CSV table of N, CA and C in Angstrom, one decimal:
chain,number,residue,atom,x,y,z
A,1,MET,N,-159.6,-165.6,-2.0
A,1,MET,CA,-160.7,-165.6,-3.0
A,1,MET,C,-162.0,-166.0,-2.4
A,2,ASN,N,-162.0,-166.5,-1.2
A,2,ASN,CA,-163.2,-166.9,-0.5
A,2,ASN,C,-163.6,-165.9,0.6
A,3,ASN,N,-163.7,-164.6,0.2
A,3,ASN,CA,-164.0,-163.5,1.1
A,3,ASN,C,-165.5,-163.5,1.3
A,4,THR,N,-165.8,-163.0,2.5
A,4,THR,CA,-167.2,-162.8,2.8
A,4,THR,C,-167.7,-161.5,2.1
A,5,LEU,N,-169.0,-161.3,2.0
A,5,LEU,CA,-169.5,-160.1,1.5
A,5,LEU,C,-169.1,-158.9,2.3
A,6,LEU,N,-169.1,-159.1,3.6
A,6,LEU,CA,-168.7,-158.0,4.5
A,6,LEU,C,-167.2,-157.6,4.3
A,7,GLU,N,-166.3,-158.6,4.1
A,7,GLU,CA,-164.9,-158.3,3.8
A,7,GLU,C,-164.8,-157.5,2.5
A,8,ASP,N,-165.5,-157.9,1.5
A,8,ASP,CA,-165.5,-157.3,0.2
A,8,ASP,C,-166.0,-155.9,0.2
A,9,LEU,N,-167.1,-155.7,0.9
A,9,LEU,CA,-167.7,-154.3,1.1
A,9,LEU,C,-166.7,-153.4,1.8
A,10,LYS,N,-166.1,-153.9,2.9
A,10,LYS,CA,-165.1,-153.1,3.6
A,10,LYS,C,-164.0,-152.7,2.7
A,11,ALA,N,-163.5,-153.6,1.9
A,11,ALA,CA,-162.4,-153.3,1.0
A,11,ALA,C,-162.8,-152.3,0.0
A,12,ILE,N,-164.0,-152.4,-0.6
A,12,ILE,CA,-164.5,-151.4,-1.5
A,12,ILE,C,-164.6,-150.0,-0.9
A,13,TYR,N,-165.2,-149.9,0.3
A,13,TYR,CA,-165.4,-148.6,0.9
A,13,TYR,C,-164.0,-148.0,1.2
A,14,LEU,N,-163.1,-148.7,1.7
A,14,LEU,CA,-161.8,-148.2,2.0
A,14,LEU,C,-161.0,-147.8,0.8
A,15,ARG,N,-161.2,-148.5,-0.3
A,15,ARG,CA,-160.6,-148.1,-1.6
A,15,ARG,C,-161.1,-146.8,-2.0
A,16,GLU,N,-162.5,-146.6,-1.9
A,16,GLU,CA,-163.1,-145.4,-2.3
A,16,GLU,C,-162.7,-144.2,-1.5
A,17,VAL,N,-162.5,-144.4,-0.2
A,17,VAL,CA,-162.0,-143.3,0.6
A,17,VAL,C,-160.6,-142.9,0.2
A,18,ALA,N,-159.8,-143.9,-0.1
A,18,ALA,CA,-158.4,-143.6,-0.6
A,18,ALA,C,-158.4,-142.9,-1.9
A,19,THR,N,-159.4,-143.3,-2.8
A,19,THR,CA,-159.5,-142.6,-4.1
A,19,THR,C,-159.9,-141.1,-3.9
A,20,LEU,N,-160.8,-140.9,-2.9
A,20,LEU,CA,-161.2,-139.5,-2.6
A,20,LEU,C,-160.0,-138.7,-2.2
A,21,GLU,N,-159.1,-139.3,-1.3
A,21,GLU,CA,-157.9,-138.6,-0.9
A,21,GLU,C,-157.0,-138.3,-2.1
A,22,ARG,N,-156.9,-139.2,-3.0
A,22,ARG,CA,-156.0,-139.0,-4.2
A,22,ARG,C,-156.6,-137.9,-5.1
A,23,GLU,N,-157.9,-137.9,-5.2
A,23,GLU,CA,-158.6,-136.9,-6.0
A,23,GLU,C,-158.3,-135.5,-5.4
A,24,LEU,N,-158.5,-135.4,-4.1
A,24,LEU,CA,-158.2,-134.1,-3.4
A,24,LEU,C,-156.8,-133.7,-3.6
A,25,ALA,N,-155.9,-134.6,-3.6
A,25,ALA,CA,-154.4,-134.2,-3.7
A,25,ALA,C,-154.1,-133.8,-5.1
A,26,LEU,N,-154.9,-134.1,-6.1
A,26,LEU,CA,-154.7,-133.7,-7.5
A,26,LEU,C,-155.1,-132.3,-7.8
A,27,TYR,N,-155.9,-131.7,-6.9
A,27,TYR,CA,-156.2,-130.3,-7.1
A,27,TYR,C,-155.0,-129.5,-6.7
A,28,PRO,N,-154.7,-128.5,-7.6
A,28,PRO,CA,-153.4,-127.7,-7.4
A,28,PRO,C,-153.5,-126.7,-6.2
A,29,ASP,N,-154.7,-126.3,-5.8
A,29,ASP,CA,-154.8,-125.4,-4.7
A,29,ASP,C,-156.2,-125.4,-4.1
A,30,ASP,N,-156.4,-124.7,-3.0
A,30,ASP,CA,-157.7,-124.7,-2.4
A,30,ASP,C,-158.8,-124.1,-3.2
A,31,SER,N,-158.5,-123.1,-4.0
A,31,SER,CA,-159.6,-122.4,-4.7
A,31,SER,C,-160.1,-123.3,-5.8
A,32,SER,N,-159.3,-124.1,-6.4
A,32,SER,CA,-159.8,-125.0,-7.5
A,32,SER,C,-160.8,-126.0,-7.0
A,33,VAL,N,-160.7,-126.4,-5.8
A,33,VAL,CA,-161.6,-127.4,-5.2
A,33,VAL,C,-163.0,-126.8,-5.2
A,34,TRP,N,-163.0,-125.5,-5.0
A,34,TRP,CA,-164.3,-124.8,-4.9
A,34,TRP,C,-164.7,-124.1,-6.2
A,35,GLY,N,-164.0,-124.3,-7.3
A,35,GLY,CA,-164.4,-123.7,-8.6
A,35,GLY,C,-165.7,-124.2,-9.0
A,36,LEU,N,-166.5,-123.2,-9.6
A,36,LEU,CA,-167.8,-123.5,-10.1
A,36,LEU,C,-167.8,-123.8,-11.6
A,37,VAL,N,-168.5,-124.8,-12.0
A,37,VAL,CA,-168.6,-125.2,-13.4
A,37,VAL,C,-170.0,-125.1,-13.8
A,38,PRO,N,-170.3,-124.3,-14.9
A,38,PRO,CA,-171.6,-124.2,-15.4
A,38,PRO,C,-172.2,-125.5,-15.7
A,39,GLY,N,-173.4,-125.8,-15.2
A,39,GLY,CA,-174.1,-127.0,-15.4
A,39,GLY,C,-173.9,-128.1,-14.3
A,40,LEU,N,-172.9,-127.8,-13.5
A,40,LEU,CA,-172.7,-128.8,-12.3
A,40,LEU,C,-173.3,-128.1,-11.1
A,41,PRO,N,-174.1,-128.9,-10.3
A,41,PRO,CA,-174.7,-128.3,-9.2
A,41,PRO,C,-173.8,-128.1,-8.0
A,42,ASN,N,-172.7,-128.8,-7.9
A,42,ASN,CA,-171.9,-128.6,-6.7
A,42,ASN,C,-170.4,-128.6,-7.1
A,43,ALA,N,-169.7,-127.8,-6.3
A,43,ALA,CA,-168.2,-127.8,-6.4
A,43,ALA,C,-167.7,-129.1,-5.7
A,44,ALA,N,-166.5,-129.5,-6.0
A,44,ALA,CA,-166.0,-130.7,-5.4
A,44,ALA,C,-165.9,-130.6,-3.9
A,45,GLY,N,-165.6,-129.4,-3.4
A,45,GLY,CA,-165.5,-129.2,-2.0
A,45,GLY,C,-166.8,-129.6,-1.3
A,46,THR,N,-167.9,-129.2,-1.9
A,46,THR,CA,-169.2,-129.6,-1.3
A,46,THR,C,-169.3,-131.1,-1.3
A,47,LEU,N,-168.9,-131.7,-2.4
A,47,LEU,CA,-169.1,-133.2,-2.5
A,47,LEU,C,-168.2,-133.9,-1.5
A,48,PHE,N,-166.9,-133.4,-1.3
A,48,PHE,CA,-166.0,-133.9,-0.3
A,48,PHE,C,-166.7,-133.9,1.1
A,49,LEU,N,-167.2,-132.7,1.4
A,49,LEU,CA,-167.9,-132.5,2.7
A,49,LEU,C,-169.1,-133.4,2.9
A,50,HIS,N,-169.9,-133.6,1.8
A,50,HIS,CA,-171.1,-134.4,1.9
A,50,HIS,C,-170.7,-135.9,2.1
A,51,VAL,N,-169.8,-136.4,1.3
A,51,VAL,CA,-169.4,-137.8,1.4
A,51,VAL,C,-168.7,-138.1,2.7
A,52,ALA,N,-167.8,-137.2,3.2
A,52,ALA,CA,-167.2,-137.4,4.5
A,52,ALA,C,-168.3,-137.4,5.6
A,53,GLY,N,-169.2,-136.4,5.5
A,53,GLY,CA,-170.2,-136.4,6.6
A,53,GLY,C,-171.1,-137.6,6.5
A,54,SER,N,-171.5,-138.0,5.3
A,54,SER,CA,-172.3,-139.2,5.2
A,54,SER,C,-171.7,-140.4,5.8
A,55,LEU,N,-170.4,-140.6,5.4
A,55,LEU,CA,-169.7,-141.8,5.9
A,55,LEU,C,-169.5,-141.8,7.4
A,56,GLN,N,-169.2,-140.6,8.0
A,56,GLN,CA,-169.1,-140.5,9.4
A,56,GLN,C,-170.4,-140.7,10.1
A,57,HIS,N,-171.5,-140.3,9.5
A,57,HIS,CA,-172.8,-140.4,10.1
A,57,HIS,C,-173.3,-141.9,10.1
A,58,PHE,N,-173.3,-142.4,8.8
A,58,PHE,CA,-173.9,-143.8,8.7
A,58,PHE,C,-173.0,-144.9,9.2
A,59,PHE,N,-171.7,-144.7,9.0
A,59,PHE,CA,-170.8,-145.8,9.4
A,59,PHE,C,-170.3,-145.5,10.9
A,60,GLY,N,-169.8,-144.3,11.1
A,60,GLY,CA,-169.2,-144.0,12.4
A,60,GLY,C,-170.2,-143.9,13.5
A,61,ALA,N,-171.2,-143.1,13.3
A,61,ALA,CA,-172.2,-142.8,14.3
A,61,ALA,C,-173.3,-143.9,14.4
A,62,THR,N,-173.9,-144.2,13.2
A,62,THR,CA,-175.0,-145.2,13.2
A,62,THR,C,-174.6,-146.6,13.6
A,63,LEU,N,-173.5,-147.1,12.9
A,63,LEU,CA,-173.1,-148.5,13.1
A,63,LEU,C,-172.0,-148.5,14.2
A,64,GLY,N,-171.1,-147.6,14.2
A,64,GLY,CA,-169.9,-147.7,15.1
A,64,GLY,C,-170.1,-147.0,16.4
A,65,LYS,N,-171.2,-146.3,16.6
A,65,LYS,CA,-171.5,-145.5,17.8
A,65,LYS,C,-170.5,-144.5,18.2
A,66,SER,N,-170.0,-143.8,17.2
A,66,SER,CA,-168.8,-142.9,17.4
A,66,SER,C,-169.3,-141.6,18.1
A,67,GLY,N,-170.6,-141.3,18.1
A,67,GLY,CA,-171.0,-140.0,18.7
A,67,GLY,C,-171.0,-138.9,17.7
A,68,TYR,N,-170.6,-139.1,16.5
A,68,TYR,CA,-170.5,-138.0,15.5
A,68,TYR,C,-172.0,-137.5,15.3
A,69,VAL,N,-172.1,-136.2,15.2
A,69,VAL,CA,-173.4,-135.5,14.9
A,69,VAL,C,-173.3,-134.9,13.6
A,70,ARG,N,-174.1,-135.3,12.7
A,70,ARG,CA,-174.1,-134.8,11.3
A,70,ARG,C,-174.8,-133.5,11.2
A,71,ASP,N,-174.2,-132.6,10.4
A,71,ASP,CA,-174.9,-131.3,10.0
A,71,ASP,C,-174.9,-131.3,8.5
A,72,ARG,N,-176.0,-132.0,8.0
A,72,ARG,CA,-176.1,-132.2,6.5
A,72,ARG,C,-176.2,-130.8,5.8
A,73,ALA,N,-176.9,-129.9,6.4
A,73,ALA,CA,-177.1,-128.6,5.8
A,73,ALA,C,-175.7,-127.9,5.6
A,74,ALA,N,-174.9,-128.0,6.6
A,74,ALA,CA,-173.5,-127.4,6.5
A,74,ALA,C,-172.7,-128.1,5.4
A,75,GLU,N,-172.9,-129.4,5.2
A,75,GLU,CA,-172.2,-130.0,4.1
A,75,GLU,C,-172.4,-129.3,2.7
A,76,PHE,N,-173.6,-128.8,2.6
A,76,PHE,CA,-174.0,-128.1,1.3
A,76,PHE,C,-173.9,-126.6,1.3
A,77,SER,N,-173.7,-126.0,2.5
A,77,SER,CA,-173.6,-124.6,2.6
A,77,SER,C,-172.2,-124.0,2.9
A,78,ARG,N,-171.3,-124.8,3.4
A,78,ARG,CA,-170.0,-124.3,3.7
A,78,ARG,C,-169.2,-124.1,2.4
A,79,ARG,N,-168.4,-123.1,2.4
A,79,ARG,CA,-167.6,-122.8,1.2
A,79,ARG,C,-166.2,-122.5,1.6
A,80,ASP,N,-165.3,-122.6,0.6
A,80,ASP,CA,-163.9,-122.3,0.8
A,80,ASP,C,-163.2,-123.0,2.0
A,81,VAL,N,-163.6,-124.2,2.3
A,81,VAL,CA,-162.9,-125.0,3.3
A,81,VAL,C,-161.6,-125.4,2.7
A,82,PRO,N,-160.5,-125.1,3.4
A,82,PRO,CA,-159.2,-125.5,2.9
A,82,PRO,C,-159.0,-127.0,2.7
A,83,ARG,N,-158.1,-127.4,1.8
A,83,ARG,CA,-157.9,-128.8,1.5
A,83,ARG,C,-157.4,-129.5,2.8
A,84,SER,N,-156.6,-128.8,3.6
A,84,SER,CA,-156.1,-129.5,4.8
A,84,SER,C,-157.3,-129.9,5.7
A,85,GLU,N,-158.3,-129.1,5.8
A,85,GLU,CA,-159.5,-129.5,6.6
A,85,GLU,C,-160.3,-130.6,5.9
A,86,LEU,N,-160.4,-130.5,4.6
A,86,LEU,CA,-161.1,-131.6,3.8
A,86,LEU,C,-160.3,-132.9,4.0
A,87,GLU,N,-159.0,-132.9,4.0
A,87,GLU,CA,-158.2,-134.1,4.3
A,87,GLU,C,-158.5,-134.7,5.7
A,88,GLN,N,-158.7,-133.8,6.7
A,88,GLN,CA,-159.0,-134.3,8.0
A,88,GLN,C,-160.4,-134.9,8.0
A,89,GLU,N,-161.3,-134.3,7.3
A,89,GLU,CA,-162.7,-134.9,7.2
A,89,GLU,C,-162.6,-136.3,6.6
A,90,LEU,N,-161.8,-136.4,5.5
A,90,LEU,CA,-161.7,-137.7,4.9
A,90,LEU,C,-161.1,-138.8,5.8
A,91,SER,N,-160.1,-138.3,6.6
A,91,SER,CA,-159.5,-139.2,7.5
A,91,SER,C,-160.5,-139.7,8.6
A,92,ARG,N,-161.3,-138.7,9.0
A,92,ARG,CA,-162.3,-139.1,10.0
A,92,ARG,C,-163.4,-140.0,9.3
A,93,ALA,N,-163.6,-139.8,8.1
A,93,ALA,CA,-164.6,-140.7,7.3
A,93,ALA,C,-164.0,-142.1,7.3
A,94,ARG,N,-162.7,-142.2,7.0
A,94,ARG,CA,-162.1,-143.6,7.0
A,94,ARG,C,-162.2,-144.2,8.4
A,95,GLN,N,-162.0,-143.5,9.4
A,95,GLN,CA,-162.1,-144.0,10.8
A,95,GLN,C,-163.6,-144.4,11.0
A,96,GLY,N,-164.5,-143.7,10.5
A,96,GLY,CA,-165.9,-144.0,10.7
A,96,GLY,C,-166.3,-145.3,10.0
A,97,VAL,N,-165.8,-145.5,8.8
A,97,VAL,CA,-166.0,-146.7,8.0
A,97,VAL,C,-165.4,-147.9,8.8
A,98,MET,N,-164.2,-147.7,9.3
A,98,MET,CA,-163.6,-148.8,10.0
A,98,MET,C,-164.4,-149.2,11.3
A,99,ALA,N,-164.9,-148.1,12.0
A,99,ALA,CA,-165.6,-148.4,13.2
A,99,ALA,C,-167.0,-149.1,12.9
A,100,GLY,N,-167.6,-148.6,11.8
A,100,GLY,CA,-168.9,-149.3,11.4
A,100,GLY,C,-168.7,-150.7,11.0
A,101,PHE,N,-167.7,-151.0,10.2
A,101,PHE,CA,-167.5,-152.4,9.8
A,101,PHE,C,-167.1,-153.3,11.0
A,102,ALA,N,-166.4,-152.7,11.9
A,102,ALA,CA,-166.0,-153.5,13.1
A,102,ALA,C,-167.2,-154.0,13.9
A,103,GLU,N,-168.3,-153.3,13.8
A,103,GLU,CA,-169.5,-153.7,14.5
A,103,GLU,C,-170.4,-154.7,13.7
A,104,LEU,N,-170.1,-154.9,12.4
A,104,LEU,CA,-171.0,-155.7,11.6
A,104,LEU,C,-170.6,-157.1,11.6
A,105,THR,N,-171.5,-158.0,11.4
A,105,THR,CA,-171.3,-159.4,11.2
A,105,THR,C,-172.0,-159.8,9.9
A,106,GLU,N,-171.7,-161.0,9.4
A,106,GLU,CA,-172.5,-161.5,8.2
A,106,GLU,C,-173.9,-161.6,8.5
A,107,ALA,N,-174.3,-162.0,9.7
A,107,ALA,CA,-175.7,-162.1,10.1
A,107,ALA,C,-176.4,-160.7,10.2
A,108,SER,N,-175.6,-159.7,10.6
A,108,SER,CA,-176.2,-158.4,10.8
A,108,SER,C,-176.5,-157.8,9.4
A,109,LEU,N,-175.9,-158.2,8.4
A,109,LEU,CA,-176.2,-157.7,7.0
A,109,LEU,C,-177.7,-158.0,6.6
A,110,GLU,N,-178.3,-159.0,7.2
A,110,GLU,CA,-179.6,-159.3,6.8
A,110,GLU,C,-180.6,-158.6,7.8
A,111,GLU,N,-180.2,-158.0,8.8
A,111,GLU,CA,-181.0,-157.2,9.7
A,111,GLU,C,-181.4,-155.9,9.1
A,112,SER,N,-182.4,-155.3,9.6
A,112,SER,CA,-182.8,-153.9,9.1
A,112,SER,C,-181.7,-152.9,9.5
A,113,PHE,N,-181.4,-152.0,8.5
A,113,PHE,CA,-180.5,-151.0,8.8
A,113,PHE,C,-181.1,-150.1,9.9
A,114,PRO,N,-180.4,-149.5,10.8
A,114,PRO,CA,-181.0,-148.8,11.9
A,114,PRO,C,-181.6,-147.4,11.5
A,115,VAL,N,-181.4,-147.0,10.3
A,115,VAL,CA,-182.0,-145.7,9.8
A,115,VAL,C,-183.0,-146.0,8.7
A,116,ARG,N,-184.2,-145.4,8.8
A,116,ARG,CA,-185.2,-145.6,7.7
A,116,ARG,C,-185.0,-144.5,6.7
A,117,PHE,N,-185.3,-144.8,5.5
A,117,PHE,CA,-185.1,-143.9,4.4
A,117,PHE,C,-186.5,-143.8,3.7
A,118,ALA,N,-187.1,-142.5,3.7
A,118,ALA,CA,-188.4,-142.3,3.2
A,118,ALA,C,-189.4,-143.3,3.7
A,119,ASP,N,-189.3,-143.5,5.0
A,119,ASP,CA,-190.2,-144.4,5.8
A,119,ASP,C,-190.1,-145.9,5.3
A,120,ASP,N,-189.1,-146.2,4.6
A,120,ASP,CA,-188.9,-147.6,4.2
A,120,ASP,C,-187.8,-148.2,5.0
A,121,VAL,N,-188.0,-149.5,5.2
A,121,VAL,CA,-187.0,-150.3,6.0
A,121,VAL,C,-186.2,-151.2,5.0
A,122,PHE,N,-184.9,-151.1,5.0
A,122,PHE,CA,-184.0,-151.8,4.1
A,122,PHE,C,-183.1,-152.7,5.0
A,123,SER,N,-182.6,-153.8,4.4
A,123,SER,CA,-181.6,-154.6,5.1
A,123,SER,C,-180.3,-153.8,5.1
A,124,THR,N,-179.5,-154.1,6.1
A,124,THR,CA,-178.2,-153.5,6.1
A,124,THR,C,-177.4,-153.8,4.8
A,125,ARG,N,-177.5,-155.0,4.3
A,125,ARG,CA,-176.8,-155.4,3.1
A,125,ARG,C,-177.2,-154.5,1.9
A,126,LEU,N,-178.5,-154.4,1.7
A,126,LEU,CA,-179.0,-153.5,0.6
A,126,LEU,C,-178.6,-152.1,0.8
A,127,THR,N,-178.6,-151.6,2.1
A,127,THR,CA,-178.2,-150.2,2.4
A,127,THR,C,-176.8,-150.0,2.0
A,128,LEU,N,-175.9,-150.9,2.4
A,128,LEU,CA,-174.5,-150.8,2.2
A,128,LEU,C,-174.2,-150.8,0.7
A,129,LEU,N,-174.9,-151.7,-0.1
A,129,LEU,CA,-174.8,-151.7,-1.5
A,129,LEU,C,-175.2,-150.4,-2.1
A,130,GLN,N,-176.3,-149.9,-1.7
A,130,GLN,CA,-176.8,-148.6,-2.2
A,130,GLN,C,-175.9,-147.5,-1.9
A,131,PHE,N,-175.3,-147.4,-0.6
A,131,PHE,CA,-174.3,-146.4,-0.3
A,131,PHE,C,-173.1,-146.5,-1.2
A,132,SER,N,-172.7,-147.7,-1.5
A,132,SER,CA,-171.5,-147.9,-2.4
A,132,SER,C,-171.8,-147.3,-3.7
A,133,SER,N,-173.0,-147.5,-4.3
A,133,SER,CA,-173.3,-146.9,-5.6
A,133,SER,C,-173.3,-145.4,-5.5
A,134,HIS,N,-173.9,-144.9,-4.4
A,134,HIS,CA,-174.0,-143.4,-4.2
A,134,HIS,C,-172.6,-142.8,-4.1
A,135,LEU,N,-171.7,-143.5,-3.4
A,135,LEU,CA,-170.3,-143.1,-3.2
A,135,LEU,C,-169.6,-143.0,-4.6
A,136,ALA,N,-169.8,-144.1,-5.4
A,136,ALA,CA,-169.2,-144.1,-6.7
A,136,ALA,C,-169.7,-143.0,-7.6
A,137,TYR,N,-171.0,-142.7,-7.5
A,137,TYR,CA,-171.6,-141.6,-8.2
A,137,TYR,C,-170.9,-140.3,-7.9
A,138,HIS,N,-170.7,-140.0,-6.6
A,138,HIS,CA,-170.0,-138.8,-6.2
A,138,HIS,C,-168.5,-138.8,-6.5
A,139,LEU,N,-167.9,-139.9,-6.5
A,139,LEU,CA,-166.5,-140.0,-7.0
A,139,LEU,C,-166.4,-139.6,-8.4
A,140,GLY,N,-167.3,-140.0,-9.2
A,140,GLY,CA,-167.3,-139.6,-10.6
A,140,GLY,C,-167.5,-138.2,-10.8
A,141,GLN,N,-168.4,-137.6,-10.0
A,141,GLN,CA,-168.7,-136.1,-10.1
A,141,GLN,C,-167.4,-135.4,-9.7
A,142,ILE,N,-166.7,-135.8,-8.7
A,142,ILE,CA,-165.5,-135.1,-8.2
A,142,ILE,C,-164.4,-135.2,-9.3
A,143,ASP,N,-164.3,-136.4,-9.9
A,143,ASP,CA,-163.3,-136.6,-10.9
A,143,ASP,C,-163.6,-135.7,-12.1
A,144,TYR,N,-164.8,-135.6,-12.5
A,144,TYR,CA,-165.2,-134.8,-13.7
A,144,TYR,C,-164.9,-133.3,-13.3
A,145,HIS,N,-165.3,-132.9,-12.1
A,145,HIS,CA,-165.1,-131.5,-11.7
A,145,HIS,C,-163.6,-131.2,-11.7
A,146,ARG,N,-162.8,-132.0,-11.2
A,146,ARG,CA,-161.4,-131.7,-11.1
A,146,ARG,C,-160.8,-131.6,-12.5
A,147,ARG,N,-161.1,-132.5,-13.4
A,147,ARG,CA,-160.6,-132.5,-14.7
A,147,ARG,C,-161.0,-131.2,-15.5
A,148,THR,N,-162.3,-130.8,-15.2
A,148,THR,CA,-162.8,-129.6,-15.9
A,148,THR,C,-162.2,-128.4,-15.3
A,149,VAL,N,-162.1,-128.2,-14.0
A,149,VAL,CA,-161.6,-127.0,-13.4
A,149,VAL,C,-160.1,-126.8,-13.6
A,150,THR,N,-159.4,-127.9,-13.6
A,150,THR,CA,-157.9,-127.8,-13.7
A,150,THR,C,-157.4,-128.0,-15.1
A,151,GLY,N,-158.2,-128.6,-15.9
A,151,GLY,CA,-157.7,-129.0,-17.3
A,151,GLY,C,-156.7,-130.1,-17.3
A,152,ASN,N,-156.6,-130.8,-16.1
A,152,ASN,CA,-155.6,-131.9,-15.9
A,152,ASN,C,-156.4,-133.2,-16.0
A,153,SER,N,-156.0,-134.0,-17.0
A,153,SER,CA,-156.7,-135.3,-17.1
A,153,SER,C,-156.0,-136.4,-16.4
A,154,ALA,N,-155.1,-136.1,-15.5
A,154,ALA,CA,-154.4,-137.2,-14.7
A,154,ALA,C,-155.5,-138.0,-13.9
A,155,SER,N,-155.2,-139.3,-13.9
A,155,SER,CA,-156.1,-140.2,-13.2
A,155,SER,C,-155.8,-140.4,-11.7
A,156,ALA,N,-156.8,-140.5,-10.9
A,156,ALA,CA,-156.7,-140.8,-9.5
A,156,ALA,C,-156.8,-142.3,-9.3
A,157,ASN,N,-156.8,-143.0,-10.4
A,157,ASN,CA,-156.9,-144.5,-10.3
A,157,ASN,C,-158.2,-144.9,-9.6
A,158,ALA,N,-159.3,-144.3,-9.9
A,158,ALA,CA,-160.5,-144.6,-9.3
A,158,ALA,C,-160.9,-146.1,-9.6
A,159,ILE,N,-161.5,-146.7,-8.7
A,159,ILE,CA,-162.0,-148.1,-8.8
A,159,ILE,C,-161.0,-149.1,-9.4
A,160,ALA,N,-159.7,-148.9,-9.0
A,160,ALA,CA,-158.6,-149.7,-9.4
A,160,ALA,C,-158.8,-151.1,-8.9
A,161,ALA,N,-158.9,-152.1,-9.8
A,161,ALA,CA,-159.0,-153.5,-9.3
A,161,ALA,C,-157.8,-154.0,-8.6
A,162,THR,N,-156.6,-153.5,-9.0
A,162,THR,CA,-155.4,-153.9,-8.3
A,162,THR,C,-155.4,-153.5,-6.9
A,163,GLU,N,-155.9,-152.3,-6.6
A,163,GLU,CA,-155.9,-151.7,-5.3
A,163,GLU,C,-156.9,-152.6,-4.4
A,164,LEU,N,-158.0,-152.9,-5.1
A,164,LEU,CA,-159.0,-153.7,-4.4
A,164,LEU,C,-158.4,-155.1,-4.0
A,165,ALA,N,-157.7,-155.7,-4.9
A,165,ALA,CA,-157.1,-157.0,-4.6
A,165,ALA,C,-156.0,-156.9,-3.5
A,166,ASP,N,-155.3,-155.8,-3.5
A,166,ASP,CA,-154.3,-155.5,-2.5
A,166,ASP,C,-155.0,-155.4,-1.1
A,167,ARG,N,-156.1,-154.7,-1.1
A,167,ARG,CA,-156.8,-154.5,0.2
A,167,ARG,C,-157.3,-155.8,0.7
A,168,ILE,N,-157.9,-156.6,-0.2
A,168,ILE,CA,-158.5,-157.9,0.3
A,168,ILE,C,-157.4,-158.8,0.7
A,169,ASN,N,-156.3,-158.9,0.0
A,169,ASN,CA,-155.2,-159.8,0.4
A,169,ASN,C,-154.5,-159.3,1.6
A,170,HIS,N,-154.4,-158.0,1.8
A,170,HIS,CA,-153.8,-157.4,3.0
A,170,HIS,C,-154.6,-157.8,4.3
A,171,ASP,N,-155.9,-157.7,4.2
A,171,ASP,CA,-156.8,-158.0,5.3
A,171,ASP,C,-156.7,-159.5,5.7
A,172,HIS,N,-156.2,-160.4,4.8
A,172,HIS,CA,-156.1,-161.8,5.2
A,172,HIS,C,-154.7,-162.2,5.5
A,173,SER,N,-153.7,-161.2,5.5
A,173,SER,CA,-152.4,-161.6,5.8
A,173,SER,C,-152.0,-161.3,7.3
């Protein structure tokens, strides 16, 4: 119960990547991941690519020095990427998150994040909190897309508190 902010953030990010993997598994086929819904700007496939690319870039490359080179334009322009490839991207995103958190300390959370956004400098702490909100936003979009395209209201157990508790307790055992 006496976790550091860093431990809590890591647990949240890893839970969210696991939720993305469950969401992807709930799509019945590759084409449904790319189904277009009137009024929604992106298919879930686009969002999976964007989230995976973002996590690999900001965590893996920026914090973890993985060497990953992001192609943000491709995240939004690629189409009909099979689920098997999306699964691989999410796996690499998880590795990026792990690599990034391995380089962070509680003290580094108060330092400036290495990337500027709109010419503003933010602390690493604030940047990670912002990224977490952004990730949750995209998870909600993916969940809504999947339910709309498939007609299946099955839950991927997004933001499950029990899973979060398990992750935190597992890290301390």
